[in-house]
XYZ file of C-alpha atoms in Angstrom:
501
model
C 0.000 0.000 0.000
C 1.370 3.634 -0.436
C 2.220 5.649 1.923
C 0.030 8.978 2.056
C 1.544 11.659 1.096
C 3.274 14.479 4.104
C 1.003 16.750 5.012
C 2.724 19.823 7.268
C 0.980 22.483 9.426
C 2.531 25.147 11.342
C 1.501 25.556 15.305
C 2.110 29.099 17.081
C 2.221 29.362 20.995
C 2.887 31.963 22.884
C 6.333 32.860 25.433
C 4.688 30.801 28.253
C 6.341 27.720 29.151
C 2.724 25.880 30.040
C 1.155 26.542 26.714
C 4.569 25.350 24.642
C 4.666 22.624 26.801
C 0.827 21.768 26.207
C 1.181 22.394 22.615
C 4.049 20.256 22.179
C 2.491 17.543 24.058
C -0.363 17.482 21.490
C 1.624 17.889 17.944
C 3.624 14.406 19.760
C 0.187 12.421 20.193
C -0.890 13.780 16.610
C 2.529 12.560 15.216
C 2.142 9.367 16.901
C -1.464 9.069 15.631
C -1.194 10.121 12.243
C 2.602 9.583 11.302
C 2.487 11.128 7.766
C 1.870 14.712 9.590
C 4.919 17.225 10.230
C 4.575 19.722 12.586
C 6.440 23.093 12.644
C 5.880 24.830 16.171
C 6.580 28.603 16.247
C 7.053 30.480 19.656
C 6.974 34.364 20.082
C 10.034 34.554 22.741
C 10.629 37.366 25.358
C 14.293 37.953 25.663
C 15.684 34.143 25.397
C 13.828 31.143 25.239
C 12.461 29.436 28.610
C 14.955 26.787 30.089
C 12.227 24.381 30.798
C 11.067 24.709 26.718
C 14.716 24.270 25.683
C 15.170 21.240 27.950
C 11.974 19.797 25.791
C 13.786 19.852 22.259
C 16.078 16.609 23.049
C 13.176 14.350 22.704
C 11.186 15.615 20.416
C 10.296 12.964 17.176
C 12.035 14.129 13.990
C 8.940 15.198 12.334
C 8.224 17.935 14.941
C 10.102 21.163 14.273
C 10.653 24.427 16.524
C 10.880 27.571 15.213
C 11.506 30.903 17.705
C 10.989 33.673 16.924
C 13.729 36.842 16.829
C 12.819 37.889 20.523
C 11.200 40.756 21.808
C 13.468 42.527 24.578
C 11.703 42.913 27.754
C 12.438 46.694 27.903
C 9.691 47.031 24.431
C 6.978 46.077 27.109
C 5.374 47.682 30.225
C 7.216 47.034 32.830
C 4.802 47.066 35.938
C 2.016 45.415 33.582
C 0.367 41.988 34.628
C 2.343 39.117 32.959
C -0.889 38.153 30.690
C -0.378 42.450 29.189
C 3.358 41.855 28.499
C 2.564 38.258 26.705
C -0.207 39.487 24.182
C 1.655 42.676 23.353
C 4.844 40.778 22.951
C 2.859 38.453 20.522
C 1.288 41.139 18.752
C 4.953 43.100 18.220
C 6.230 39.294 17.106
C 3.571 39.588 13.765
C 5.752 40.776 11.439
C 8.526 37.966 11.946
C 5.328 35.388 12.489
C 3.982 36.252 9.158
C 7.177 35.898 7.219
C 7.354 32.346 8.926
C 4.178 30.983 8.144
C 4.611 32.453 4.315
C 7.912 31.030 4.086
C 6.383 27.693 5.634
C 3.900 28.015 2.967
C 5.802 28.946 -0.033
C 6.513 26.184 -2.677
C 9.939 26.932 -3.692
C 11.447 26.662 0.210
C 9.538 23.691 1.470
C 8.888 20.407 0.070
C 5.247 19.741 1.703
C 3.939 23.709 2.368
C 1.783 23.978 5.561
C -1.761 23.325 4.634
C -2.951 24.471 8.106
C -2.341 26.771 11.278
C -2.897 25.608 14.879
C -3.257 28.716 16.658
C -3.110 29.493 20.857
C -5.565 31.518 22.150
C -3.413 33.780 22.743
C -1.663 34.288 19.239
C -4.587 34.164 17.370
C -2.854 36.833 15.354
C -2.111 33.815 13.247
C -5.873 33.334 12.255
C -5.644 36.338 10.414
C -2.124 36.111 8.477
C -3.616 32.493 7.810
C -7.035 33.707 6.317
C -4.875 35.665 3.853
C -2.261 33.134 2.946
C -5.520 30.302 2.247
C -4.453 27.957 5.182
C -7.256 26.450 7.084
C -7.008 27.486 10.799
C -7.948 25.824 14.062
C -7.564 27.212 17.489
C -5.492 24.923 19.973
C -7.484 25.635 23.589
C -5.030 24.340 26.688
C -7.345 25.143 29.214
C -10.943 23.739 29.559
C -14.052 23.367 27.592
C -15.760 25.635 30.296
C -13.017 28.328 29.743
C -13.799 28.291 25.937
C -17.542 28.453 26.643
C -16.389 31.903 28.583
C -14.083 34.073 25.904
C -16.473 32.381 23.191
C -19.515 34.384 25.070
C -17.494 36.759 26.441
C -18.527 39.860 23.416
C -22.195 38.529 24.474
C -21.429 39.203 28.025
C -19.813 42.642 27.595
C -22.926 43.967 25.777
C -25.599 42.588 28.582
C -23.785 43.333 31.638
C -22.413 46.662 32.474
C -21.217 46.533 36.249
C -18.125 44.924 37.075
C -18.756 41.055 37.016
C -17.365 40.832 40.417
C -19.893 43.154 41.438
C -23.110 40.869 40.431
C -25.453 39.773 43.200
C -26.418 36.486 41.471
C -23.942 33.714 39.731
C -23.186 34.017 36.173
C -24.819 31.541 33.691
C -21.844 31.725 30.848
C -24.046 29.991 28.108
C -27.795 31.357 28.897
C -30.734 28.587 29.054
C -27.999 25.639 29.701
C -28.456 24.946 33.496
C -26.439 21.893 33.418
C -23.183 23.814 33.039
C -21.469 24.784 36.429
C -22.174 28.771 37.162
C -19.503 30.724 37.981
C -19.488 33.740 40.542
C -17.970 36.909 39.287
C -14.943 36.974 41.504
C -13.993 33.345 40.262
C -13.952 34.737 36.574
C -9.723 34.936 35.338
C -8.134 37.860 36.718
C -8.327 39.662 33.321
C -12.125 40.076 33.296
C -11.672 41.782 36.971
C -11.233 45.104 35.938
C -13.147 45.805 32.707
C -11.247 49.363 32.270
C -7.903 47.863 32.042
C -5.817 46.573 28.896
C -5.968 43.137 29.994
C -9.766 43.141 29.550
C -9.405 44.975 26.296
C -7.058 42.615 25.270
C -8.717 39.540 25.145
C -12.243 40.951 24.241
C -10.074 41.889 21.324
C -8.773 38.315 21.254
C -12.053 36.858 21.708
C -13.912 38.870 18.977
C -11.240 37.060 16.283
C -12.412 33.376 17.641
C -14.557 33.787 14.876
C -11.733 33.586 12.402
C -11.575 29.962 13.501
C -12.671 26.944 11.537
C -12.565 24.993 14.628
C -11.342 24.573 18.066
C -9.109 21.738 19.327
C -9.814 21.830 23.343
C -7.970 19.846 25.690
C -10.278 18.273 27.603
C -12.544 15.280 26.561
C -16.339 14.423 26.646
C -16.863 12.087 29.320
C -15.684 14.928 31.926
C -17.158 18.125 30.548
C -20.118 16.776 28.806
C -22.237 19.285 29.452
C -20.088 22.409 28.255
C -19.408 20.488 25.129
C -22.683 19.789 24.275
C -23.831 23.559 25.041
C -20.859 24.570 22.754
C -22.100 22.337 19.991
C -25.834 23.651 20.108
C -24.079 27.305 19.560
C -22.974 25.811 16.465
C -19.294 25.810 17.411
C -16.889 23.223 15.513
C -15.487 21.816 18.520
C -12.609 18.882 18.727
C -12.556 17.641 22.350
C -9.244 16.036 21.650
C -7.435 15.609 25.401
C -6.463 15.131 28.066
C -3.377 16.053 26.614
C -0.775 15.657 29.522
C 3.262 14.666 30.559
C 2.830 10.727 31.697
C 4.926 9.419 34.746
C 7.646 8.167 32.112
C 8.728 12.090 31.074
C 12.296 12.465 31.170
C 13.807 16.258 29.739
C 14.553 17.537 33.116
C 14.397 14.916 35.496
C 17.945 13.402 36.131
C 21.407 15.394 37.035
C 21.944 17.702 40.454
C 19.196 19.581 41.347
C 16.563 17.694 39.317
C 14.487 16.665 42.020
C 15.591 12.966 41.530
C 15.940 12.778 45.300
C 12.105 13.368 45.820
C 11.253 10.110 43.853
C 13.541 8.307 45.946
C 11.910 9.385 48.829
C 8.653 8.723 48.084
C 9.995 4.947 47.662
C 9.990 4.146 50.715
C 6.505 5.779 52.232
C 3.245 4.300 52.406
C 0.804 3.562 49.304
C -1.359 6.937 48.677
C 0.033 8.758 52.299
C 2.181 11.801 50.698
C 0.332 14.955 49.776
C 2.237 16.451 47.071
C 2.336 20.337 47.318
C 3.074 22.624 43.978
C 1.986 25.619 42.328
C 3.420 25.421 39.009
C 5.761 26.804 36.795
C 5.109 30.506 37.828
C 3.236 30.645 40.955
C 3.985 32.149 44.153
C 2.717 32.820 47.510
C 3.408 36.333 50.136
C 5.561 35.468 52.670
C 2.517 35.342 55.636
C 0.961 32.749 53.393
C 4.038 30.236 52.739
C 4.555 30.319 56.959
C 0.590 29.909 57.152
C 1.130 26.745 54.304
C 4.062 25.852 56.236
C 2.381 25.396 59.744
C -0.849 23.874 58.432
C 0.890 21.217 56.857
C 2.748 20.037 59.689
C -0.261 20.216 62.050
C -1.826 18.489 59.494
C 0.164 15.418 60.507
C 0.377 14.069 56.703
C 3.217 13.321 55.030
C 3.847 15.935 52.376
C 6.736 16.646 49.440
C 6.649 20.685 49.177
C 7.640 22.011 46.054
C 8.990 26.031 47.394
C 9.716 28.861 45.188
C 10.804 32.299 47.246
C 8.186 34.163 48.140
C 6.762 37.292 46.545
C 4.383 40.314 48.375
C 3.774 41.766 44.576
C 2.115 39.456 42.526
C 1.000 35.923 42.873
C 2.502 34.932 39.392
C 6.047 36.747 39.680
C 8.071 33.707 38.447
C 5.721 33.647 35.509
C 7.544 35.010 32.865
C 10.889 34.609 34.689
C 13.158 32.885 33.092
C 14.792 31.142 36.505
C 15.870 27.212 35.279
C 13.471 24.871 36.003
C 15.657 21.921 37.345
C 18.503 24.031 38.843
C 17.533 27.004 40.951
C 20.683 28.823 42.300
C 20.630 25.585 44.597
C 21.983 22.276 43.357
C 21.505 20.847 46.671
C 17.785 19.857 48.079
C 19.228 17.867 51.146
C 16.981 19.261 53.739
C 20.434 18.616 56.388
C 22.238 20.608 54.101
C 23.805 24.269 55.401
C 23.204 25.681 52.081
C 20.123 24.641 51.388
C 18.631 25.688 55.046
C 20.464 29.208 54.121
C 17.939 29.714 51.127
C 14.696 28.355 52.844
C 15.509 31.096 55.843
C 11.952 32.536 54.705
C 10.226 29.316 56.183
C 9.152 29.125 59.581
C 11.650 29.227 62.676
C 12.556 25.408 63.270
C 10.471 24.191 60.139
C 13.048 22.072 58.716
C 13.987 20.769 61.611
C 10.978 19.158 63.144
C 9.773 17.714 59.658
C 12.373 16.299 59.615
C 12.749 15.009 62.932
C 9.360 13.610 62.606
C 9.883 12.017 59.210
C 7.257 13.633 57.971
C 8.138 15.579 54.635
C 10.349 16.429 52.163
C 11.265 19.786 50.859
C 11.970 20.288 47.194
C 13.858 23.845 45.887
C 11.717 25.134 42.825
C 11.346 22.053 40.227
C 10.581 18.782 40.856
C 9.504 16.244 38.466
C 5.893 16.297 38.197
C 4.024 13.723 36.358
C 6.353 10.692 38.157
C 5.519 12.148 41.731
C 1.567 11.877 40.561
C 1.737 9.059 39.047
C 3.345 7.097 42.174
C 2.243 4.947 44.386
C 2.942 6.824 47.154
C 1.371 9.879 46.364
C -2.641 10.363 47.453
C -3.149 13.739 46.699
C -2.084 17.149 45.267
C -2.134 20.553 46.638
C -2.046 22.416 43.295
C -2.863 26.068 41.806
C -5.509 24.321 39.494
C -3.468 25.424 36.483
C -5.156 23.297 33.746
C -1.946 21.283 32.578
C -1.670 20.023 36.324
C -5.217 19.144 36.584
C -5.166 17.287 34.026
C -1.870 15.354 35.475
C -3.527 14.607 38.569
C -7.106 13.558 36.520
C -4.606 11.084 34.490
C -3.173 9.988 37.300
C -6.132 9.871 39.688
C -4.815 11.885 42.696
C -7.476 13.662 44.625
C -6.898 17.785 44.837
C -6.747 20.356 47.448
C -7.514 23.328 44.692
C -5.822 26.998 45.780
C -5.862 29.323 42.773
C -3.740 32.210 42.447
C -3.950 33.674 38.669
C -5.439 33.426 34.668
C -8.196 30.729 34.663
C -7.271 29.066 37.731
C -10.394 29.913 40.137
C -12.917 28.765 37.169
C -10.881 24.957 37.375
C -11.009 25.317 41.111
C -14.831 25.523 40.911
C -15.170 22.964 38.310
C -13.308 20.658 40.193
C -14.535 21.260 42.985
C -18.232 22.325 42.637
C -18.453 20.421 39.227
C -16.709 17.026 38.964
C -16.408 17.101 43.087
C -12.720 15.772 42.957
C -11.293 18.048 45.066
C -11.109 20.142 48.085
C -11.239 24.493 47.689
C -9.809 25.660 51.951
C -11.497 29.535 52.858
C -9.370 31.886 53.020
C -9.319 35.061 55.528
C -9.319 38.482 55.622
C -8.876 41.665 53.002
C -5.973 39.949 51.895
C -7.408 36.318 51.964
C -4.825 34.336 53.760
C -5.304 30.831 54.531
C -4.554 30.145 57.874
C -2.999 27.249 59.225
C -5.951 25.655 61.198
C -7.959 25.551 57.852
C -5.122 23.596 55.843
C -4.480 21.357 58.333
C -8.320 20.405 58.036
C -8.256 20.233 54.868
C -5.518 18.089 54.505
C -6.926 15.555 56.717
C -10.380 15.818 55.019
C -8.261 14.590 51.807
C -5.705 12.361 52.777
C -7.078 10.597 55.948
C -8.616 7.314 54.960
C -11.517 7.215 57.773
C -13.278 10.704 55.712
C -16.568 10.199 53.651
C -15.381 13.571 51.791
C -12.246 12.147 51.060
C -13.347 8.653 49.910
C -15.921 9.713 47.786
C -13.277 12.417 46.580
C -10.904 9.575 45.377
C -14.057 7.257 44.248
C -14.960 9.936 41.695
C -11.539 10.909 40.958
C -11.164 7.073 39.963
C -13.757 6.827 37.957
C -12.789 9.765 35.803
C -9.287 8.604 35.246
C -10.839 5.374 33.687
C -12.936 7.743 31.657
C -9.596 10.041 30.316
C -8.012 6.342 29.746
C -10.878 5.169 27.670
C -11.147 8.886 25.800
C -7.547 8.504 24.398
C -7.758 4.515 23.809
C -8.215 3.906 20.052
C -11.964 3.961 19.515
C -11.882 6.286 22.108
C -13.733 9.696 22.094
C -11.077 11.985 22.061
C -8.800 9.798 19.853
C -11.978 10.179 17.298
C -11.788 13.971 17.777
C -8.469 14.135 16.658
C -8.823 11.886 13.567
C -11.785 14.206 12.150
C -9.537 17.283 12.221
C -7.117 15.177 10.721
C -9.915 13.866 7.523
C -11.253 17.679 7.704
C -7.053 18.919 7.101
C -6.462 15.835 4.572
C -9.887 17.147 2.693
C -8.645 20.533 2.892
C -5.024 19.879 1.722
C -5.933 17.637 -1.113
């Protein structure tokens, strides 16, 4: 039989380590699925090229290709802007080299198989545009969740009915009107860009939402048998939606996860603990806590009397995603030492409680981890039986994969709308109150959650990790051939195929 012939499209992300990451993840499972693709990914950069995304090239198949982009220095963007600000406007300065790309991608005389199609973030969908005038079909590639897409896709609909603040509404917002199955959403738990509807980050991605309907159709990391309901409600709208995750880093990742400083030692450790007794603590690539609330974190978790493996970053008063766009190395920061006896390493935790170190480890009851640690093999462990996390989307989905039970604290973006779908929604996971004008956590309140979670004799708990169970099996099935999202992906591939030929 012969083969069929290449077929290449070009994928843009944005400078965000999560979304390359996410995006790379998916052109791998395409490759793997439909070997006669090639995929050319394109990133925007700010100043150089994350660590973490650089540390991702050594494994990559030899039919995926990345492109950067010539970077944009940091001093062309506002300084004292939110991190989401500098991204789209760095994007938006990056058109002019992203359009020569994709033309050059698409020209005949410099490529042997010209790109066919463009695989757009949400954020660079810039590229919808430049691909509506070269004649590419275009498809946007949605990391976050079906319910998120339900959101920016109403969002122009939402601007012209309500005109307070959305934090300021009395009574929960339905995003998609007259579908009461979806989960509502209260206006304070909309992303931190719709807070303030006089700023640039709303204008921004009302801008950015307004193009969606550039789109021929939207490739959404999620899959059917967990958000069902939003789906469905986007399909009525008439949307061309591809539920095609949950596109996620297994247990078996490598890139980062050997040499000093690589969080190796944390895997060890959780050898020799107890099946499903170690709460693992992280909030991402980017996020931080203020100082009051990493003590708070801190003293909670040791009156918790759980085991725990704490992934710290320093913390910040400013901005709960400081580290964000920093450009710090994942597997090595400034300490190549995590031995929790160590001098040095007890010099650069001095922002933990008084004694801290000491008495965990005294007690045998954690393990600290500088920074980075290697994510998808501590969830998918035996050891570990549940996850602390800042409900970014990519580490929801890990833990969902992986079926580890959440504690959900949100800091930034999207993350409050996942904390209320996994909590309020799918009801695999735990959301502690927090305190006070500044809404601080206090110690007493993680320690009960904690226990609520990880102690074996709690209905919450148990029916927490039954229903966490049962929708691992369902993300298993979804990406099993025959499955629903592997079917997702295979009519984008017949709709590019139809296209191309």
């Amino acid at each position: 039989m012969d083969k069929p012939p290449i077929i290449h499209i070009a994928a843009v992300s944005i400078p965000a380590f999560s979304h390359q990451a996410s995006l790379l993840e998916f052109s791998k499972r395409l490759l793997h699925l439909h070997p006669h693709f090639h995929v050319t990914c394109i990133f925007p950069t700010v100043g150089s090229p994350p660590d973490a995304t650089i540390s991702t090239l050594h494994s990559l198949p030899p039919s995926l290709h990345v492109t950067f982009l010539p970077p944009i220095p940091k001093h062309h963007l506002p300084q004292h802007s939110p991190p989401a600000v500098q991204i789209q406007l760095a994007v938006s300065l990056s058109v002019p080299s992203l359009r020569n790309a994709l033309e050059t991608l698409r020209s005949t005389s410099s490529s042997s198989s010209p790109i066919v199609a463009v695989i757009a973030d949400p954020f660079a969908n810039e590229a919808l545009e430049i691909a509506k005038e070269l004649d590419l079909l275009s498809f946007v590639y949605f990391p976050p969740s079906a319910m998120t897409l339900a959101l920016f896709l109403n969002l122009p609909r939402l601007d012209r009915e309500i005109s307070c603040e959305y934090r300021d509404l009395k009574e929960p917002i339905h995003i998609i009107p007259g579908e009461s199955s979806m989960v509502t959403i209260n206006g304070p738990d909309l992303p931190e860009h719709l807070q303030d509807r006089s700023s640039l980050s709303y204008d921004l991605l009302l801008q950015r939402c307004k193009r969606f309907d550039l789109a021929d159709g939207f490739l959404v990391n999620t899959f059917f048998e967990m958000e069902e309901a939003a789906i469905t409600a986007l399909q009525r709208q008439r949307f061309s939606l591809f539920p095609i995750g949950p596109i996620a880093q297994s247990g078996s990742e490598t890139g980062s996860g050997s040499g000093p400083g690589s969080g190796s030692g944390c895997v060890e450790w959780l050898e020799i603990q107890p099946p499903r007794s170690v709460l693992y603590v992280s909030f991402g690539s980017g996020g931080t806590l203020s100082e009051e609330q990493v003590n708070e974190l801190a003293l909670g978790l040791e009156l918790s009397g759980q085991k725990f493996l704490w992934v710290v970053r320093a913390p910040s008063n400013e901005s709960a995603n400081a580290a964000y766009l920093s450009n710090e190395k994942q597997s090595n920061n400034n300490n190549n030492n995590n031995d929790i006896d160590s001098d040095n390493f007890k010099d650069s935790m001095q922002f933990l409680p008084s004694g801290f170190l000491e008495r965990i480890r005294s007690k045998r009851q954690g393990m600290i981890v500088s920074s980075w640690a290697p994510q998808a093999r501590i969830l998918s462990h035996n050891s570990t039986g549940g996850f602390l996390t800042h409900c970014g989307w990519n580490s929801s989905l890990e833990s969902i994969v992986c079926g580890v039970p959440m504690i959900a604290w949100p800091l930034f973006a999207e993350q409050r709308m996942n904390a209320v779908l996994l909590t309020e929604g799918l009801k695999v996971g735990l959301r502690p109150k927090a305190e006070g004008i500044n809404g601080v956590v206090r110690k007493e309140e993680i320690a009960r959650v904690v226990r609520d979670l990880m102690e074996d004799g709690e209905e919450e708990g148990n029916g927490i990790r039954r229903r966490i169970e049962e929708l691992r099996e369902g993300a298993g099935c979804a990406m099993r051939e025959g499955g629903s999202s592997t079917k997702a992906l295979s009519q984008v591939v017949e709709r590019i195929e139809n296209f191309g030929s």
